Short mmCIF file of N, CA, C and O in Angstrom, two decimals:
data_model
loop_
_atom_site.label_atom_id
_atom_site.label_comp_id
_atom_site.label_asym_id
_atom_site.label_seq_id
_atom_site.Cartn_x
_atom_site.Cartn_y
_atom_site.Cartn_z
N MET A 974 84.85 99.83 89.15
CA MET A 974 84.78 101.16 90.11
C MET A 974 85.81 101.27 91.00
O MET A 974 86.02 100.43 91.69
N SER A 975 86.87 102.34 91.12
CA SER A 975 87.33 101.87 92.33
C SER A 975 87.09 103.41 93.06
O SER A 975 86.67 104.22 92.97
N LEU A 976 87.81 103.21 94.27
CA LEU A 976 87.39 104.38 95.61
C LEU A 976 88.00 105.53 94.81
O LEU A 976 87.62 106.65 95.31
N SER A 977 89.24 105.74 94.33
CA SER A 977 89.92 106.67 93.63
C SER A 977 89.11 107.30 92.59
O SER A 977 89.50 108.85 92.30
N SER A 978 88.27 106.57 92.12
CA SER A 978 87.16 107.46 91.00
C SER A 978 86.58 108.42 91.73
O SER A 978 85.40 109.34 91.10
N ILE A 979 85.89 108.15 93.60
CA ILE A 979 84.68 108.83 93.87
C ILE A 979 85.64 109.89 94.71
O ILE A 979 84.94 110.72 95.19
N LEU A 980 87.03 109.22 95.53
CA LEU A 980 87.48 110.18 96.32
C LEU A 980 89.01 110.10 95.97
O LEU A 980 89.28 109.52 94.73
N SER A 981 89.54 111.49 96.12
CA SER A 981 90.87 112.29 95.55
C SER A 981 92.11 111.01 96.28
O SER A 981 92.17 110.61 97.39
N ALA A 982 92.48 110.74 95.17
CA ALA A 982 94.16 109.80 95.80
C ALA A 982 94.54 110.15 97.04
O ALA A 982 95.15 109.65 97.67
N ASP A 983 95.21 111.45 96.63
CA ASP A 983 95.64 112.54 97.84
C ASP A 983 94.99 112.51 99.19
O ASP A 983 95.66 112.16 100.11
N ALA A 984 93.80 112.51 98.95
CA ALA A 984 93.33 112.53 100.38
C ALA A 984 93.23 111.01 101.01
O ALA A 984 92.90 111.22 102.37
N ILE A 985 92.98 110.05 100.14
CA ILE A 985 93.08 109.01 100.63
C ILE A 985 94.10 108.38 101.05
O ILE A 985 94.28 107.99 102.19
N ASP A 986 95.70 108.30 100.54
CA ASP A 986 96.68 108.53 100.99
C ASP A 986 96.76 109.23 102.35
O ASP A 986 97.41 109.04 103.04
N SER A 987 96.49 110.24 102.32
CA SER A 987 96.49 111.07 103.65
C SER A 987 95.75 110.82 104.55
O SER A 987 96.51 110.33 105.86
N ALA A 988 94.33 109.89 105.04
CA ALA A 988 93.60 109.43 105.82
C ALA A 988 94.55 107.94 105.98
O ALA A 988 94.50 107.73 107.08
N ILE A 989 94.86 107.66 104.95
CA ILE A 989 95.92 106.15 105.41
C ILE A 989 96.91 106.63 106.38
O ILE A 989 97.16 105.84 107.40
N LYS A 990 97.59 107.46 106.42
CA LYS A 990 98.86 108.01 106.90
C LYS A 990 98.35 108.33 108.20
O LYS A 990 99.36 108.18 109.19
N ASP A 991 97.30 108.82 108.35
CA ASP A 991 97.13 109.30 109.49
C ASP A 991 96.67 107.88 110.72
O ASP A 991 96.59 108.60 111.52
N CYS A 992 96.27 106.77 110.46
CA CYS A 992 96.10 105.97 111.10
C CYS A 992 96.96 104.86 110.80
O CYS A 992 96.68 103.64 111.17
N GLN A 993 98.42 104.79 110.46
CA GLN A 993 99.26 103.79 110.57
C GLN A 993 99.46 102.89 111.60
O GLN A 993 99.38 101.72 111.39
N ALA A 994 99.73 103.37 112.61
CA ALA A 994 99.76 102.90 114.09
C ALA A 994 98.54 102.43 114.60
O ALA A 994 97.24 102.41 114.39
N PRO A 995 99.02 100.74 114.89
CA PRO A 995 97.51 100.10 115.62
C PRO A 995 96.86 101.05 116.49
O PRO A 995 97.15 101.75 117.16
N ASP A 996 95.93 100.76 116.30
CA ASP A 996 94.94 100.91 117.12
C ASP A 996 94.58 102.70 117.17
O ASP A 996 94.12 103.49 118.37
N SER A 997 95.14 103.42 116.13
CA SER A 997 95.08 104.95 115.84
C SER A 997 94.35 105.16 114.85
O SER A 997 93.74 106.43 114.73
N PHE A 998 93.03 103.90 114.58
CA PHE A 998 91.88 104.24 113.64
C PHE A 998 90.89 105.19 114.51
O PHE A 998 90.37 104.46 115.20
N CYS A 999 90.41 105.94 113.70
CA CYS A 999 89.21 107.11 114.18
C CYS A 999 88.58 107.16 113.00
O CYS A 999 88.67 107.74 112.26
N PRO A 1000 87.19 106.18 113.17
CA PRO A 1000 86.57 106.37 111.87
C PRO A 1000 86.11 108.00 111.50
O PRO A 1000 86.36 108.54 110.16
N LYS A 1001 85.58 108.53 112.47
CA LYS A 1001 85.50 110.27 111.84
C LYS A 1001 86.29 110.50 111.61
O LYS A 1001 85.89 111.44 110.38
N LYS A 1002 87.72 111.01 111.98
CA LYS A 1002 88.96 111.43 111.39
C LYS A 1002 89.08 110.72 110.25
O LYS A 1002 89.03 111.45 108.99
N PHE A 1003 89.07 109.53 109.73
CA PHE A 1003 89.26 108.88 108.63
C PHE A 1003 88.22 109.37 107.72
O PHE A 1003 88.70 109.75 106.43
N PHE A 1004 87.03 109.34 107.81
CA PHE A 1004 85.62 109.49 106.73
C PHE A 1004 86.21 111.38 106.62
O PHE A 1004 85.95 111.80 105.48
N GLN A 1005 86.65 112.26 107.50
CA GLN A 1005 86.89 113.56 107.25
C GLN A 1005 87.81 113.40 106.06
O GLN A 1005 87.78 114.38 105.58
N ILE A 1006 89.30 113.38 107.07
CA ILE A 1006 90.39 113.35 105.88
C ILE A 1006 90.19 112.89 104.27
O ILE A 1006 90.34 113.33 103.53
N CYS A 1007 89.33 111.54 104.07
CA CYS A 1007 89.61 111.00 102.86
C CYS A 1007 88.24 111.51 101.90
O CYS A 1007 88.29 111.74 100.93
N GLY A 1008 87.60 112.83 102.77
CA GLY A 1008 86.23 113.36 102.05
C GLY A 1008 85.14 112.82 101.83
O GLY A 1008 84.64 113.26 101.33
N LEU A 1009 84.81 111.45 102.19
CA LEU A 1009 83.78 110.83 102.13
C LEU A 1009 82.48 111.81 103.35
O LEU A 1009 81.52 111.33 102.69
N THR A 1010 82.69 112.08 103.91
CA THR A 1010 81.72 112.97 104.25
C THR A 1010 81.17 114.12 103.97
O THR A 1010 79.98 114.52 104.24
N LYS A 1011 81.79 114.80 102.95
CA LYS A 1011 81.19 116.02 101.57
C LYS A 1011 80.24 115.05 100.69
O LYS A 1011 80.39 115.90 99.78
N LYS A 1012 80.56 113.77 100.75
CA LYS A 1012 80.02 113.07 99.01
C LYS A 1012 78.47 112.99 99.33
O LYS A 1012 77.77 112.84 100.79
N SER A 1013 77.86 112.89 98.35
CA SER A 1013 76.54 113.02 98.20
C SER A 1013 75.88 111.29 98.72
O SER A 1013 77.12 110.25 98.43
N PRO A 1014 74.89 110.96 99.22
CA PRO A 1014 74.06 109.80 99.37
C PRO A 1014 74.28 108.81 98.38
O PRO A 1014 74.45 107.55 98.32
N GLN A 1015 74.58 109.21 96.76
CA GLN A 1015 74.98 108.43 95.61
C GLN A 1015 76.38 107.70 95.54
O GLN A 1015 76.75 106.81 95.77
N ASP A 1016 76.90 108.99 96.32
CA ASP A 1016 78.77 108.77 95.96
C ASP A 1016 79.26 107.85 97.09
O ASP A 1016 79.64 106.60 97.47
N ILE A 1017 78.28 107.85 98.44
CA ILE A 1017 78.24 107.13 99.45
C ILE A 1017 77.76 105.37 99.31
O ILE A 1017 78.50 104.66 99.66
N LYS A 1018 76.42 105.16 98.47
CA LYS A 1018 76.20 104.08 98.35
C LYS A 1018 77.64 103.27 97.30
O LYS A 1018 77.24 102.19 97.16
N LYS A 1019 77.83 104.02 96.48
CA LYS A 1019 78.90 103.54 94.90
C LYS A 1019 80.17 103.12 96.35
O LYS A 1019 80.91 102.25 95.93
N VAL A 1020 80.68 104.03 97.35
CA VAL A 1020 81.75 103.52 98.36
C VAL A 1020 81.41 102.77 98.85
O VAL A 1020 82.09 101.31 99.05
N PHE A 1021 80.26 102.21 99.72
CA PHE A 1021 79.65 101.30 100.25
C PHE A 1021 79.67 99.60 99.35
O PHE A 1021 80.27 99.04 99.86
N GLY A 1022 79.51 99.89 98.23
CA GLY A 1022 79.40 98.94 97.62
C GLY A 1022 80.72 98.15 96.82
O GLY A 1022 81.04 97.12 96.91
N ILE A 1023 81.84 99.45 96.72
CA ILE A 1023 83.46 99.15 96.93
C ILE A 1023 83.68 98.13 98.13
O ILE A 1023 84.31 97.37 98.08
N LEU A 1024 83.42 98.94 98.92
CA LEU A 1024 83.99 98.32 100.67
C LEU A 1024 83.22 96.86 101.03
O LEU A 1024 83.40 95.88 101.72
N ASP A 1025 82.10 96.42 100.12
CA ASP A 1025 81.35 94.93 101.04
C ASP A 1025 81.95 94.19 99.64
O ASP A 1025 81.07 93.87 98.50
N ASN A 1026 82.95 93.86 99.59
CA ASN A 1026 83.97 92.89 98.73
C ASN A 1026 83.05 91.48 98.69
O ASN A 1026 83.13 91.26 97.30
N ASP A 1027 81.98 91.03 99.30
CA ASP A 1027 81.38 90.06 98.54
C ASP A 1027 79.93 90.40 98.14
O ASP A 1027 79.55 88.59 97.74
N ALA A 1028 79.67 91.50 97.88
CA ALA A 1028 78.56 92.48 97.14
C ALA A 1028 77.42 91.47 97.64
O ALA A 1028 76.24 91.16 97.65
N SER A 1029 77.32 91.55 99.27
CA SER A 1029 76.34 90.84 99.84
C SER A 1029 74.99 91.81 100.02
O SER A 1029 74.14 91.59 100.82
N GLY A 1030 75.43 93.14 99.89
CA GLY A 1030 74.84 94.04 100.73
C GLY A 1030 74.76 94.62 101.59
O GLY A 1030 74.37 95.49 102.36
N PHE A 1031 75.85 94.00 102.54
CA PHE A 1031 76.00 94.32 103.71
C PHE A 1031 77.68 94.39 104.14
O PHE A 1031 78.30 93.48 103.33
N ILE A 1032 78.12 94.72 105.10
CA ILE A 1032 79.78 94.81 105.12
C ILE A 1032 79.90 94.00 106.92
O ILE A 1032 78.74 94.49 107.98
N GLU A 1033 80.32 93.06 106.42
CA GLU A 1033 80.53 92.09 108.01
C GLU A 1033 81.93 92.32 108.88
O GLU A 1033 82.54 92.90 107.72
N GLU A 1034 82.01 91.87 109.56
CA GLU A 1034 83.10 92.20 110.59
C GLU A 1034 84.21 91.78 109.66
O GLU A 1034 85.21 92.18 109.94
N GLU A 1035 84.14 90.50 109.09
CA GLU A 1035 85.37 89.96 108.37
C GLU A 1035 85.91 90.98 107.57
O GLU A 1035 87.21 91.10 107.48
N GLU A 1036 84.97 91.36 106.65
CA GLU A 1036 85.03 92.31 105.86
C GLU A 1036 86.00 93.60 105.99
O GLU A 1036 86.68 94.29 105.33
N LEU A 1037 85.27 93.73 107.84
CA LEU A 1037 85.56 95.49 108.44
C LEU A 1037 86.87 95.56 108.30
O LEU A 1037 87.74 96.48 108.76
N LYS A 1038 87.53 94.30 109.07
CA LYS A 1038 88.74 94.41 109.38
C LYS A 1038 89.81 94.67 107.99
O LYS A 1038 90.96 95.30 108.39
N PHE A 1039 89.24 94.41 106.77
CA PHE A 1039 90.34 95.04 105.77
C PHE A 1039 89.82 95.64 105.26
O PHE A 1039 90.40 96.58 104.05
N PHE A 1040 89.46 97.13 106.24
CA PHE A 1040 88.55 98.27 105.43
C PHE A 1040 89.91 99.06 104.85
O PHE A 1040 89.46 99.85 103.83
N LEU A 1041 90.61 99.36 105.80
CA LEU A 1041 91.89 100.26 104.83
C LEU A 1041 92.67 99.22 103.84
O LEU A 1041 92.64 100.43 103.36
N GLN A 1042 92.30 98.37 103.76
CA GLN A 1042 93.34 97.59 102.89
C GLN A 1042 92.01 98.02 101.19
O GLN A 1042 92.72 98.15 100.61
N ARG A 1043 91.20 98.27 101.48
CA ARG A 1043 89.92 98.50 100.26
C ARG A 1043 90.17 99.99 100.05
O ARG A 1043 90.12 100.07 98.94
N PHE A 1044 90.58 100.55 100.54
CA PHE A 1044 91.64 102.23 100.33
C PHE A 1044 92.69 101.89 99.51
O PHE A 1044 93.07 102.55 98.59
N CYS A 1045 93.60 101.31 100.36
CA CYS A 1045 94.91 101.22 99.81
C CYS A 1045 95.22 99.80 100.32
O CYS A 1045 95.86 99.43 101.27
N PRO A 1046 95.96 98.84 98.82
CA PRO A 1046 95.69 97.64 99.07
C PRO A 1046 97.35 97.41 100.31
O PRO A 1046 97.27 96.31 101.02
N GLY A 1047 97.84 98.29 100.40
CA GLY A 1047 99.44 97.95 101.50
C GLY A 1047 98.95 98.53 102.50
O GLY A 1047 100.18 98.66 103.51
N ALA A 1048 97.99 98.98 103.07
CA ALA A 1048 97.44 99.57 104.13
C ALA A 1048 97.10 98.41 105.10
O ALA A 1048 97.68 97.12 104.72
N ARG A 1049 97.36 98.63 106.44
CA ARG A 1049 97.64 97.53 107.78
C ARG A 1049 95.90 97.29 107.51
O ARG A 1049 95.15 97.79 107.22
N VAL A 1050 95.57 95.98 108.56
CA VAL A 1050 94.46 95.74 108.66
C VAL A 1050 93.96 95.98 110.25
O VAL A 1050 94.91 96.77 111.18
N LEU A 1051 93.04 96.29 110.61
CA LEU A 1051 92.13 96.69 111.48
C LEU A 1051 92.65 95.87 112.66
O LEU A 1051 92.75 94.55 112.67
N THR A 1052 92.48 96.99 113.93
CA THR A 1052 92.96 95.69 115.22
C THR A 1052 91.80 95.17 115.40
O THR A 1052 90.50 95.45 114.90
N ASP A 1053 91.58 94.17 116.19
CA ASP A 1053 90.26 93.58 117.07
C ASP A 1053 89.33 94.92 117.60
O ASP A 1053 88.32 94.81 117.20
N LYS A 1054 90.09 95.50 118.35
CA LYS A 1054 89.60 96.60 119.11
C LYS A 1054 88.96 97.30 118.28
O LYS A 1054 87.82 98.07 118.07
N GLU A 1055 89.97 97.84 117.11
CA GLU A 1055 89.00 98.81 115.88
C GLU A 1055 88.02 98.49 115.47
O GLU A 1055 86.97 99.29 115.38
N THR A 1056 87.80 96.90 114.73
CA THR A 1056 87.34 96.26 113.84
C THR A 1056 85.60 96.20 114.56
O THR A 1056 84.78 96.67 114.59
N LYS A 1057 85.89 95.71 116.28
CA LYS A 1057 84.66 95.91 117.45
C LYS A 1057 84.12 97.23 117.61
O LYS A 1057 82.91 97.09 117.57
N GLY A 1058 85.31 97.92 117.73
CA GLY A 1058 84.59 99.58 118.22
C GLY A 1058 83.60 100.30 116.91
O GLY A 1058 82.61 100.47 117.27
N PHE A 1059 83.80 100.05 115.63
CA PHE A 1059 83.42 100.36 114.32
C PHE A 1059 82.27 99.64 114.40
O PHE A 1059 81.49 100.16 114.37
N MET A 1060 82.30 98.53 114.53
CA MET A 1060 81.21 97.55 113.97
C MET A 1060 80.21 98.23 115.11
O MET A 1060 78.96 97.97 115.00
N SER A 1061 80.77 98.09 116.64
CA SER A 1061 79.38 98.47 117.11
C SER A 1061 78.51 99.44 116.89
O SER A 1061 77.56 99.70 117.50
N ILE A 1062 79.39 100.51 116.81
CA ILE A 1062 78.63 101.72 116.38
C ILE A 1062 77.98 101.65 114.78
O ILE A 1062 77.03 102.44 114.99
N ALA A 1063 78.44 101.00 114.05
CA ALA A 1063 77.52 101.24 112.80
C ALA A 1063 76.83 100.53 112.48
O ALA A 1063 75.72 100.55 111.63
N ASP A 1064 76.86 99.11 113.15
CA ASP A 1064 75.68 97.91 113.01
C ASP A 1064 74.63 98.36 114.04
O ASP A 1064 74.39 97.69 114.91
N ASP A 1065 73.39 99.13 113.32
CA ASP A 1065 72.71 99.77 114.27
C ASP A 1065 71.51 98.71 114.69
O ASP A 1065 70.64 99.34 115.43
N ASP A 1066 71.46 97.54 114.17
CA ASP A 1066 70.30 96.56 114.52
C ASP A 1066 71.29 95.12 115.09
O ASP A 1066 70.64 93.91 115.33
N SER A 1067 72.28 95.42 115.53
CA SER A 1067 73.20 94.27 116.09
C SER A 1067 72.93 93.18 115.68
O SER A 1067 72.91 92.19 116.17
N ASP A 1068 73.00 92.96 114.36
CA ASP A 1068 73.24 91.75 113.90
C ASP A 1068 74.42 91.27 113.25
O ASP A 1068 74.47 90.35 112.28
N GLY A 1069 75.37 91.72 113.26
CA GLY A 1069 76.81 91.89 112.84
C GLY A 1069 77.73 92.19 111.81
O GLY A 1069 77.92 91.77 111.20
N ARG A 1070 76.42 92.99 111.53
CA ARG A 1070 76.86 93.27 109.56
C ARG A 1070 76.18 95.26 109.71
O ARG A 1070 75.51 95.33 110.42
N ILE A 1071 76.76 95.74 108.54
CA ILE A 1071 76.70 97.31 108.53
C ILE A 1071 75.56 97.02 107.37
O ILE A 1071 76.04 96.61 106.27
N GLY A 1072 74.43 97.79 107.05
CA GLY A 1072 74.03 98.38 106.09
C GLY A 1072 73.55 99.56 105.66
O GLY A 1072 74.04 100.46 106.50
N VAL A 1073 73.91 99.93 104.28
CA VAL A 1073 73.83 101.07 103.50
C VAL A 1073 72.97 102.15 104.22
O VAL A 1073 73.31 103.50 104.52
N ASP A 1074 71.82 101.43 104.43
CA ASP A 1074 70.80 102.25 104.57
C ASP A 1074 70.82 102.81 105.96
O ASP A 1074 69.33 102.85 106.44
N GLY A 1075 71.21 102.22 106.83
CA GLY A 1075 70.65 102.19 108.57
C GLY A 1075 71.45 103.69 109.06
O GLY A 1075 71.99 104.61 108.30
N GLU A 1076 70.63 103.88 109.97
CA GLU A 1076 70.72 105.22 110.74
C GLU A 1076 72.37 105.07 110.72
O GLU A 1076 72.99 106.28 110.88
N ALA A 1077 72.80 103.99 111.35
CA ALA A 1077 74.55 104.16 111.99
C ALA A 1077 75.48 104.77 110.69
O ALA A 1077 76.18 105.55 110.98
N ILE A 1078 75.17 104.21 109.53
CA ILE A 1078 75.71 105.41 108.13
C ILE A 1078 75.74 106.55 108.32
O ILE A 1078 76.63 107.39 108.38
N ASP A 1079 74.30 106.92 108.50
CA ASP A 1079 74.34 108.61 108.85
C ASP A 1079 74.99 109.25 109.77
O ASP A 1079 75.94 110.22 109.42
N SER A 1080 75.01 108.37 111.19
CA SER A 1080 75.94 109.23 111.82
C SER A 1080 77.44 108.72 111.83
O SER A 1080 77.73 109.57 112.00
N LEU A 1081 77.58 107.80 111.39
CA LEU A 1081 79.47 107.81 110.63
C LEU A 1081 79.83 108.63 109.93
O LEU A 1081 80.78 109.36 110.23
N LEU A 1082 79.13 109.36 109.18
CA LEU A 1082 79.31 110.31 108.19
C LEU A 1082 78.87 111.78 108.70
O LEU A 1082 79.30 112.90 107.97
N ASP A 1083 78.32 112.36 109.75
CA ASP A 1083 77.90 113.37 110.10
C ASP A 1083 79.40 113.70 111.31
O ASP A 1083 80.03 113.01 111.59
N PRO A 1084 79.80 114.33 110.74
CA PRO A 1084 81.04 115.53 111.01
C PRO A 1084 80.89 115.56 112.68
O PRO A 1084 82.05 116.18 113.28
N SER A 1085 79.53 115.91 113.27
CA SER A 1085 79.58 115.91 114.81
C SER A 1085 79.33 115.07 115.57
O SER A 1085 79.43 115.18 117.06
N PHE A 1086 79.47 113.73 114.70
CA PHE A 1086 79.04 112.42 115.98
C PHE A 1086 80.34 112.07 116.54
O PHE A 1086 81.68 112.28 115.79
N ILE A 1087 80.20 111.92 117.55
CA ILE A 1087 81.54 111.29 118.56
C ILE A 1087 81.82 109.92 118.70
O ILE A 1087 80.56 109.38 118.91
N TYR A 1088 82.32 109.39 118.96
CA TYR A 1088 82.60 107.79 118.79
C TYR A 1088 83.14 107.85 120.45
O TYR A 1088 83.54 107.94 120.70
N PRO A 1089 82.22 106.90 120.64
CA PRO A 1089 82.42 106.56 122.38
C PRO A 1089 83.96 105.85 122.59
O PRO A 1089 83.87 105.83 123.73
N TRP A 1090 84.26 104.87 122.20
CA TRP A 1090 85.51 103.82 122.21
C TRP A 1090 86.69 104.60 122.12
O TRP A 1090 87.87 104.12 122.25
N ILE A 1091 86.54 105.99 121.63
CA ILE A 1091 87.83 106.72 121.34
C ILE A 1091 88.40 107.60 122.50
O ILE A 1091 87.50 108.23 122.60
N SER A 1092 89.61 107.77 123.15
CA SER A 1092 89.37 108.27 124.13
C SER A 1092 90.32 109.68 123.88
O SER A 1092 91.09 109.77 122.93
#
């Protein structure tokens, strides 16, 4: 299964283009542009499964660096600042990995959620 079977290819392309410059990635904005915030919990779990490259049931920091490349192979990797910021918000139990069923996932997909590391 590919992400374009869940999200539109045009929306993915727009989201990738929006964060081409280093340190410009904003998860909230990315999720809104690619359409993930409007998807069902079942679709979100499917997307999570695709992003979980090693199929461990979690997204670890090393996998998170390549987050954009899972949407588009030619996209850039996240900077250390972006990766650590994303992880600090999404890792709700501070174990160094993101689980699909955590409260942090819900808040990441909530359009009203504010990311404190984005100024």
